[in-house]
CSV table of C-alpha atoms in Angstrom, one decimal:
chain,number,residue,atom,x,y,z
A,19,MET,CA,3.4,8.7,-20.3
A,20,HIS,CA,6.6,9.0,-18.0
A,21,SER,CA,7.5,7.4,-14.5
A,22,SER,CA,10.3,6.6,-12.6
A,23,ILE,CA,8.8,3.0,-11.8
A,24,THR,CA,10.0,0.6,-14.1
A,25,LEU,CA,8.0,-2.4,-14.7
A,26,SER,CA,10.7,-4.8,-13.9
A,27,SER,CA,10.8,-3.3,-10.7
A,28,ILE,CA,7.2,-4.2,-9.7
A,29,SER,CA,7.3,-7.3,-7.7
A,30,HIS,CA,3.8,-6.9,-5.5
A,31,ILE,CA,0.3,-5.8,-6.6
A,32,PHE,CA,-2.7,-5.2,-4.2
A,33,ILE,CA,-6.2,-5.1,-5.7
A,34,THR,CA,-8.8,-3.4,-3.9
A,35,HIS,CA,-12.0,-4.9,-5.8
A,36,LEU,CA,-12.8,-6.5,-8.8
A,37,HIS,CA,-14.9,-3.4,-10.8
A,38,GLY,CA,-13.5,-3.1,-14.2
A,39,ASP,CA,-11.8,0.3,-13.8
A,40,HIS,CA,-9.5,-1.4,-11.2
A,41,ILE,CA,-8.7,-4.6,-13.0
A,42,PHE,CA,-9.2,-4.5,-16.6
A,43,GLY,CA,-5.5,-3.3,-17.0
A,44,LEU,CA,-4.3,-6.0,-15.0
A,45,PRO,CA,-3.5,-8.8,-17.5
A,46,GLY,CA,-1.6,-6.1,-19.7
A,47,LEU,CA,0.3,-4.9,-16.9
A,48,ILE,CA,1.4,-8.7,-15.8
A,49,LEU,CA,2.6,-9.3,-19.2
A,50,GLY,CA,4.5,-6.2,-19.4
A,51,ILE,CA,6.3,-6.7,-16.1
A,52,GLN,CA,7.2,-10.4,-17.5
A,53,LEU,CA,8.7,-9.0,-20.9
A,54,ALA,CA,10.7,-6.3,-18.9
A,55,SER,CA,11.8,-8.7,-16.4
A,56,GLN,CA,13.1,-11.2,-19.0
A,57,SER,CA,14.9,-8.3,-20.7
A,58,TYR,CA,16.5,-7.1,-17.7
A,59,SER,CA,17.7,-10.6,-16.9
A,60,LYS,CA,19.3,-11.0,-20.2
A,61,SER,CA,21.0,-7.4,-19.9
A,62,SER,CA,22.2,-8.2,-16.4
A,63,SER,CA,24.3,-10.5,-14.4
A,64,ASP,CA,21.2,-11.7,-12.7
A,65,ARG,CA,20.5,-15.3,-13.9
A,66,SER,CA,18.0,-16.3,-11.6
A,67,GLU,CA,15.1,-18.3,-12.1
A,68,GLY,CA,13.0,-15.2,-13.1
A,69,LEU,CA,10.9,-12.8,-11.3
A,70,THR,CA,8.1,-13.8,-8.6
A,71,LEU,CA,5.1,-11.7,-8.9
A,72,LYS,CA,2.6,-11.6,-6.1
A,73,ILE,CA,-1.0,-10.3,-6.5
A,74,TYR,CA,-3.0,-9.8,-3.5
A,75,GLY,CA,-7.1,-9.3,-3.6
A,76,PRO,CA,-10.5,-10.4,-3.3
A,77,PRO,CA,-11.9,-13.9,-4.0
A,78,GLY,CA,-12.1,-14.1,-8.2
A,79,ILE,CA,-8.8,-12.4,-8.8
A,80,TYR,CA,-7.1,-15.5,-9.6
A,81,ASN,CA,-9.9,-16.8,-12.1
A,82,TYR,CA,-9.9,-13.4,-13.4
A,83,VAL,CA,-6.3,-13.4,-14.3
A,84,ALA,CA,-6.1,-17.1,-15.1
A,85,MET,CA,-8.9,-16.6,-17.6
A,86,SER,CA,-7.4,-13.6,-19.2
A,87,LEU,CA,-4.4,-15.2,-19.7
A,88,ARG,CA,-5.6,-18.4,-21.1
A,89,LEU,CA,-8.2,-17.1,-23.4
A,90,SER,CA,-5.9,-14.4,-25.1
A,91,MET,CA,-3.5,-17.4,-25.4
A,92,SER,CA,-1.0,-15.2,-23.7
A,93,ARG,CA,2.4,-16.6,-23.0
A,94,LEU,CA,3.9,-16.8,-19.6
A,95,PHE,CA,7.9,-16.7,-19.5
A,96,SER,CA,10.1,-17.9,-16.6
A,97,GLY,CA,9.3,-17.0,-13.0
A,98,LYS,CA,6.2,-17.4,-11.2
A,99,ILE,CA,2.8,-15.5,-10.5
A,100,ILE,CA,1.4,-16.3,-7.1
A,101,VAL,CA,-2.2,-15.0,-6.6
A,102,THR,CA,-3.3,-14.6,-2.8
A,103,GLU,CA,-6.9,-14.1,-2.4
A,104,LEU,CA,-8.2,-12.8,0.9
A,105,LEU,CA,-10.8,-15.1,2.1
A,106,GLY,CA,-13.6,-15.0,5.0
A,107,GLY,CA,-14.9,-11.3,5.0
A,108,HIS,CA,-18.5,-10.2,5.2
A,109,ALA,CA,-18.8,-9.5,1.5
A,110,ASP,CA,-17.2,-12.8,0.5
A,111,PRO,CA,-19.4,-14.6,-2.2
A,112,GLY,CA,-18.9,-17.9,-0.9
A,113,PHE,CA,-18.3,-17.6,2.8
A,114,ASN,CA,-21.1,-18.3,5.5
A,115,GLN,CA,-20.5,-16.0,8.4
A,116,LYS,CA,-22.7,-17.9,10.6
A,117,SER,CA,-21.0,-21.5,10.0
A,118,GLY,CA,-17.6,-19.9,9.4
A,119,ARG,CA,-17.3,-22.4,6.2
A,120,HIS,CA,-17.7,-21.5,2.4
A,121,ASN,CA,-20.8,-22.3,0.8
A,122,ASN,CA,-21.2,-25.2,-1.3
A,123,TYR,CA,-22.7,-23.7,-4.2
A,124,ARG,CA,-20.5,-23.1,-7.4
A,125,ASP,CA,-19.4,-19.6,-7.4
A,126,PRO,CA,-17.3,-18.5,-10.2
A,127,ARG,CA,-15.1,-16.5,-7.7
A,128,HIS,CA,-14.3,-19.5,-5.7
A,129,THR,CA,-14.4,-22.4,-8.3
A,130,HIS,CA,-11.2,-23.6,-9.5
A,131,TYR,CA,-11.3,-24.5,-13.2
A,132,LYS,CA,-8.7,-26.8,-14.1
A,133,GLU,CA,-8.7,-26.1,-17.9
A,134,MET,CA,-7.5,-22.5,-16.9
A,135,SER,CA,-4.4,-23.6,-15.0
A,136,ARG,CA,-1.2,-22.5,-16.1
A,137,ARG,CA,2.4,-24.1,-15.4
A,138,ASN,CA,3.6,-21.1,-13.4
A,139,LEU,CA,0.5,-19.5,-12.2
A,140,TYR,CA,-0.1,-20.4,-8.6
A,141,ARG,CA,-3.3,-19.6,-6.2
A,142,GLU,CA,-3.0,-19.2,-2.6
A,143,ALA,CA,-5.4,-18.4,-0.1
A,144,LEU,CA,-5.1,-16.3,3.1
A,145,LYS,CA,-7.7,-16.3,5.8
A,146,GLN,CA,-9.2,-13.4,7.8
A,147,ASN,CA,-7.9,-12.8,11.4
A,148,LYS,CA,-10.6,-12.9,14.4
A,149,ASP,CA,-10.2,-8.9,14.5
A,150,GLY,CA,-11.5,-8.6,10.9
A,151,THR,CA,-8.2,-8.0,9.3
A,152,TRP,CA,-5.8,-9.8,7.1
A,153,THR,CA,-2.0,-9.5,7.7
A,154,PHE,CA,0.9,-10.8,5.8
A,155,GLN,CA,4.4,-9.4,5.3
A,156,VAL,CA,6.5,-8.7,2.1
A,157,PRO,CA,10.2,-8.1,1.7
A,158,PHE,CA,11.6,-4.6,0.8
A,159,THR,CA,15.3,-3.4,-0.2
A,160,ALA,CA,16.3,0.2,0.8
A,161,GLY,CA,19.7,0.4,-0.6
A,162,PRO,CA,22.5,-2.2,-0.9
A,163,SER,CA,22.7,-3.0,2.8
A,164,THR,CA,19.1,-2.6,4.1
A,165,GLU,CA,16.7,-5.3,3.9
A,166,GLY,CA,13.8,-6.3,5.7
A,167,LEU,CA,10.1,-7.0,5.8
A,168,LEU,CA,7.1,-4.4,5.5
A,169,SER,CA,3.9,-5.4,7.5
A,170,VAL,CA,0.9,-5.3,5.4
A,171,SER,CA,-2.5,-5.4,6.8
A,172,ALA,CA,-6.1,-5.4,5.0
A,173,ALA,CA,-9.6,-4.8,6.0
A,174,GLU,CA,-12.7,-4.6,4.5
A,175,VAL,CA,-14.7,-1.1,3.6
A,176,ARG,CA,-18.2,-0.7,2.4
A,177,HIS,CA,-18.6,0.0,-1.3
A,178,VAL,CA,-21.5,-1.5,-3.1
A,179,ASN,CA,-23.4,-4.9,-2.2
A,180,ASP,CA,-21.7,-8.2,-3.0
A,181,VAL,CA,-18.3,-6.5,-4.2
A,182,MET,CA,-15.6,-7.4,-1.7
A,183,THR,CA,-13.7,-4.3,-1.1
A,184,PHE,CA,-10.5,-3.7,0.7
A,185,GLY,CA,-8.0,-0.9,2.0
A,186,TYR,CA,-4.5,-1.8,2.4
A,187,VAL,CA,-2.0,-0.5,5.2
A,188,ILE,CA,1.7,-0.6,4.8
A,189,GLN,CA,4.0,-0.3,7.6
A,190,GLU,CA,7.8,-0.4,8.0
A,191,PRO,CA,9.5,-2.5,10.5
A,192,GLU,CA,10.7,-0.9,13.9
A,193,PRO,CA,13.8,1.0,13.0
A,194,GLU,CA,17.1,-0.8,13.9
A,195,PRO,CA,19.0,0.2,17.2
A,196,ASN,CA,22.3,1.9,16.7
A,197,ILE,CA,25.4,0.8,18.3
A,198,ILE,CA,27.3,3.0,21.0
A,199,VAL,CA,30.7,2.2,19.6
A,200,GLU,CA,32.6,3.9,22.5
A,201,LYS,CA,30.6,1.5,25.0
A,202,ALA,CA,31.1,-1.8,22.6
A,203,ARG,CA,34.9,-1.1,22.5
A,204,ALA,CA,35.0,-0.7,26.0
A,205,LEU,CA,33.4,-4.3,26.8
A,206,GLY,CA,36.0,-5.5,24.1
A,207,VAL,CA,34.1,-5.6,20.8
A,208,GLU,CA,35.8,-3.7,17.9
A,209,PRO,CA,33.3,-2.6,14.7
A,210,GLY,CA,32.6,-5.7,12.7
A,211,ARG,CA,30.3,-8.8,12.3
A,212,LYS,CA,29.3,-8.8,15.9
A,213,TYR,CA,27.8,-5.6,15.8
A,214,ARG,CA,25.3,-6.9,13.4
A,215,LEU,CA,24.6,-9.6,15.7
A,216,LEU,CA,24.0,-7.4,18.5
A,217,LYS,CA,21.6,-5.2,16.6
A,218,LYS,CA,19.5,-8.1,16.1
A,219,GLY,CA,19.5,-9.0,19.7
A,220,ILE,CA,21.9,-11.6,19.8
A,221,PRO,CA,24.6,-11.5,22.6
A,222,VAL,CA,28.4,-12.0,21.4
A,223,GLU,CA,31.4,-12.9,23.1
A,224,SER,CA,34.2,-9.9,23.2
A,225,ASP,CA,37.0,-10.3,20.9
A,226,ASP,CA,39.3,-11.8,23.4
A,227,GLY,CA,36.6,-14.2,24.8
A,228,SER,CA,36.7,-13.3,28.4
A,229,LYS,CA,33.2,-12.3,28.6
A,230,THR,CA,29.5,-12.1,26.9
A,231,VAL,CA,28.6,-8.7,25.7
A,232,LEU,CA,24.7,-8.4,25.9
A,233,PRO,CA,22.8,-6.1,23.4
A,234,GLU,CA,21.2,-4.1,25.8
A,235,GLN,CA,24.7,-3.0,27.1
A,236,VAL,CA,25.7,-1.4,23.9
A,237,LEU,CA,22.4,-0.6,21.9
A,238,SER,CA,20.6,2.8,21.8
A,239,LYS,CA,17.4,3.3,20.2
A,240,ASP,CA,17.0,6.4,17.8
A,241,MET,CA,14.1,8.1,19.3
A,242,ASN,CA,13.8,10.3,16.4
A,243,ARG,CA,13.0,7.8,13.9
A,244,LYS,CA,9.8,6.2,13.9
A,245,GLU,CA,7.9,3.4,11.2
A,246,ARG,CA,6.4,5.0,8.3
A,247,LYS,CA,2.7,4.0,7.5
A,248,PHE,CA,1.1,4.2,4.3
A,249,ALA,CA,-2.6,3.5,3.8
A,250,LEU,CA,-4.5,3.0,0.5
A,251,ILE,CA,-8.3,2.5,0.7
A,252,GLY,CA,-10.3,1.3,-2.3
A,253,ASP,CA,-13.7,2.7,-3.6
A,254,ASN,CA,-16.0,3.1,-0.6
A,255,CYS,CA,-18.7,5.2,1.1
A,256,GLN,CA,-17.8,4.0,4.7
A,257,LEU,CA,-14.8,2.3,6.5
A,258,SER,CA,-15.3,-0.4,8.9
A,259,ARG,CA,-13.9,-0.3,12.6
A,260,ALA,CA,-11.0,-2.5,11.6
A,261,MET,CA,-10.1,-0.3,8.7
A,262,TYR,CA,-9.9,2.9,10.9
A,263,GLN,CA,-8.1,1.2,13.4
A,264,LEU,CA,-5.4,0.2,10.9
A,265,CYS,CA,-5.2,3.8,9.5
A,266,GLN,CA,-4.6,5.2,12.9
A,267,ASP,CA,-1.6,8.0,12.7
A,268,CYS,CA,-0.6,7.0,9.0
A,269,ASP,CA,1.8,9.3,7.3
A,270,VAL,CA,-0.1,9.0,4.2
A,271,LEU,CA,-3.7,8.2,3.4
A,272,VAL,CA,-4.8,7.8,-0.2
A,273,HIS,CA,-8.8,8.0,-0.1
A,274,GLU,CA,-11.2,8.5,-2.8
A,275,ALA,CA,-13.3,11.6,-3.6
A,276,THR,CA,-15.4,10.6,-6.6
A,277,LEU,CA,-18.0,13.3,-6.7
A,278,ILE,CA,-18.1,17.2,-5.7
A,279,GLY,CA,-20.7,19.7,-5.7
A,280,SER,CA,-24.1,20.0,-4.2
A,281,GLU,CA,-25.9,18.3,-1.4
A,282,SER,CA,-27.4,15.8,-4.0
A,283,LEU,CA,-24.1,14.7,-5.4
A,284,HIS,CA,-23.1,13.9,-2.0
A,285,GLU,CA,-26.2,11.6,-1.7
A,286,GLU,CA,-25.6,10.3,-5.1
A,287,ALA,CA,-21.9,9.2,-4.1
A,288,MET,CA,-23.2,7.6,-1.3
A,289,LEU,CA,-25.9,5.7,-3.1
A,290,ARG,CA,-23.1,4.6,-5.7
A,291,GLY,CA,-20.7,3.3,-2.9
A,292,HIS,CA,-18.5,6.3,-3.2
A,293,SER,CA,-17.3,9.2,-1.2
A,294,THR,CA,-16.7,13.2,-1.4
A,295,PRO,CA,-13.9,15.2,-0.5
A,296,GLU,CA,-15.6,16.1,2.6
A,297,THR,CA,-15.8,12.6,3.6
A,298,ALA,CA,-12.2,11.9,2.8
A,299,GLY,CA,-11.0,15.1,4.8
A,300,SER,CA,-13.3,13.8,7.7
A,301,VAL,CA,-11.7,10.3,7.6
A,302,ALA,CA,-8.2,11.8,7.6
A,303,LYS,CA,-8.9,13.9,10.5
A,304,ASP,CA,-10.5,10.9,12.6
A,305,VAL,CA,-7.4,8.7,11.8
A,306,ASN,CA,-5.0,11.7,12.4
A,307,ALA,CA,-3.3,11.3,8.8
A,308,SER,CA,-0.3,13.6,8.2
A,309,LEU,CA,-0.9,13.6,4.4
A,310,LEU,CA,-4.4,13.3,2.7
A,311,VAL,CA,-4.1,12.2,-1.2
A,312,MET,CA,-7.6,12.1,-2.9
A,313,ASN,CA,-7.9,10.1,-5.8
A,314,HIS,CA,-10.8,8.5,-8.1
A,315,ILE,CA,-11.9,11.8,-8.6
A,316,SER,CA,-14.8,12.3,-11.3
A,317,ALA,CA,-13.7,12.7,-15.0
A,318,LYS,CA,-16.4,15.5,-14.9
A,319,ILE,CA,-13.9,17.8,-13.0
A,320,ASP,CA,-11.6,20.0,-14.8
A,321,PRO,CA,-8.2,18.6,-13.8
A,322,GLY,CA,-6.6,21.9,-14.3
A,323,THR,CA,-9.1,24.1,-12.0
A,324,GLY,CA,-10.9,21.5,-10.4
A,325,SER,CA,-8.1,20.4,-7.8
A,326,GLU,CA,-8.4,23.4,-6.1
A,327,GLU,CA,-12.1,22.9,-5.6
A,328,VAL,CA,-11.6,19.1,-4.3
A,329,GLU,CA,-8.7,20.2,-1.7
A,330,ASN,CA,-10.8,23.0,-0.4
A,331,SER,CA,-13.7,21.0,0.0
A,332,ALA,CA,-11.8,18.3,2.0
A,333,LYS,CA,-10.4,21.1,4.1
A,334,GLU,CA,-13.8,22.0,5.6
A,335,THR,CA,-14.1,19.0,7.4
A,336,ASN,CA,-10.5,18.4,8.3
A,337,ASP,CA,-9.7,21.2,11.0
A,338,ASN,CA,-6.1,21.3,9.6
A,339,THR,CA,-5.4,18.0,10.7
A,340,SER,CA,-3.7,17.0,7.3
A,341,TYR,CA,-2.0,18.3,4.5
A,342,ILE,CA,-4.2,17.8,1.7
A,343,VAL,CA,-3.4,17.3,-2.0
A,344,ALA,CA,-5.8,15.9,-5.0
A,345,ALA,CA,-3.8,13.2,-6.6
A,346,GLU,CA,-2.9,13.2,-10.6
A,347,ASP,CA,-1.3,10.7,-12.9
A,348,PHE,CA,2.2,9.9,-12.2
A,349,MET,CA,2.3,12.1,-9.2
A,350,GLU,CA,5.3,11.0,-6.9
A,351,LEU,CA,5.5,11.6,-3.0
A,352,LEU,CA,8.7,11.1,-1.2
A,353,LEU,CA,8.2,10.2,2.4
A,354,PRO,CA,11.0,11.4,4.8
A,355,LYS,CA,12.3,8.9,7.3
A,356,ASN,CA,10.7,10.7,10.0
A,357,GLY,CA,7.4,11.6,8.2
A,358,TYR,CA,6.1,14.8,7.4
A,359,GLU,CA,6.7,18.0,9.5
A,360,ARG,CA,3.2,19.0,10.3
A,361,LYS,CA,4.1,22.6,10.9
A,362,ALA,CA,6.4,22.8,7.6
A,363,SER,CA,5.6,25.5,5.4
A,364,PRO,CA,4.0,24.7,1.9
A,365,LEU,CA,7.1,25.3,0.0
A,366,GLU,CA,9.3,23.1,2.6
A,367,LEU,CA,6.4,20.3,2.5
A,368,ALA,CA,6.4,20.4,-1.5
A,369,ASP,CA,10.1,20.3,-1.4
A,370,THR,CA,10.3,17.4,0.9
A,371,CYS,CA,7.7,15.3,-1.0
A,372,GLY,CA,9.6,15.6,-4.4
A,373,ILE,CA,7.2,17.9,-5.8
A,374,THR,CA,8.5,19.3,-8.9
A,375,ASN,CA,5.6,21.7,-10.3
A,376,ILE,CA,5.0,24.2,-7.4
A,377,PRO,CA,1.9,26.3,-7.9
A,378,ASP,CA,2.2,30.2,-7.2
A,379,ILE,CA,1.2,30.3,-3.5
A,380,SER,CA,0.7,33.3,-1.6
A,381,SER,CA,0.1,34.1,2.0
A,382,ASN,CA,-3.5,35.0,1.3
A,383,ASN,CA,-4.8,31.6,0.3
A,384,LEU,CA,-3.0,29.2,2.9
A,385,ASP,CA,-3.7,28.4,6.5
A,386,ASN,CA,-1.2,27.3,9.0
A,387,GLU,CA,-1.4,23.8,8.9
A,388,SER,CA,-2.1,22.6,5.2
A,389,CYS,CA,-1.3,23.2,1.9
A,390,SER,CA,-2.1,22.4,-1.9
A,391,LEU,CA,0.6,20.4,-4.2
A,392,SER,CA,0.7,20.4,-7.9
A,393,GLU,CA,1.5,17.3,-9.7
A,394,SER,CA,5.0,16.0,-9.7
A,395,VAL,CA,5.2,14.2,-13.3
A,396,LYS,CA,3.4,15.6,-16.2
A,397,GLU,CA,2.8,13.7,-19.4
């Protein structure tokens, strides 16, 4: 198995819900990240106190991690593991919607077991906002000189009863404005540290100290840049209103498409709390997603020939709103700074996304607004 993502580069993990196919691999991943980070620290000049790994998920994710590590006698090395549970949703097992408080009964997802505590494993809670969302920020680095905070929002989706399930939306900060160098120089400010302050909205003195230069006098926003938005929705048969609102105009929507076939399979998917490609295509249309990536596809579907069928089914309800692709293991998509060009040709889009294996595409099986892409990474 090959991926360009290294274990030591993982600092945040987002869990949509506590079903086994989504969490059973988490303890092993945590230990792998710890080992990789320890090796990286020894081989580099970075002598920090170790990696801080942050995990977000529904109530119970802390107890699952703590018990798995404790019962397996797993050793945690230097660094911290901070597990944040999103509390207060409709499917929260210990939360009473009427009283606004947690129930008093002992629920294994909320109970704190002291005997399972670890020295460098921490439990935190994040309460739901009044609009039905959870919001927080995570740091990001985009090159040696670009750092900032990504906005992360979560909302519940409907999966199955008593299983709290989330979707997550990650959005960039507003692009930093540009300095109009000619104007800054005319006002007596030469390129240097003061430009950075002006970009942050802080007035500065001219180099000769004779006047104050205001940011609005020298800044120009790049109207061609926009904040990119990525939406990942967990297993679901229906989105909440809050989730729909968070996903509006996203650049990438990752949505499940568990079953495909007859109407009976569609009904089966709904009964099991899942979606079909037709549902995914419709959701992508409703939120105006530029690219729909379908995952969680049934193992009964042939990965070689079934992907095209999945994509075609989604197109039936998408009305050419989105590019559509069925995900495969280790697929990688490169999202351009300005998002995807909606009218780009399929081959141009494939090149932009970083897709390395391009299918043989002829004009006979393409429409004007969407395309099918092959996988970027194979075993």
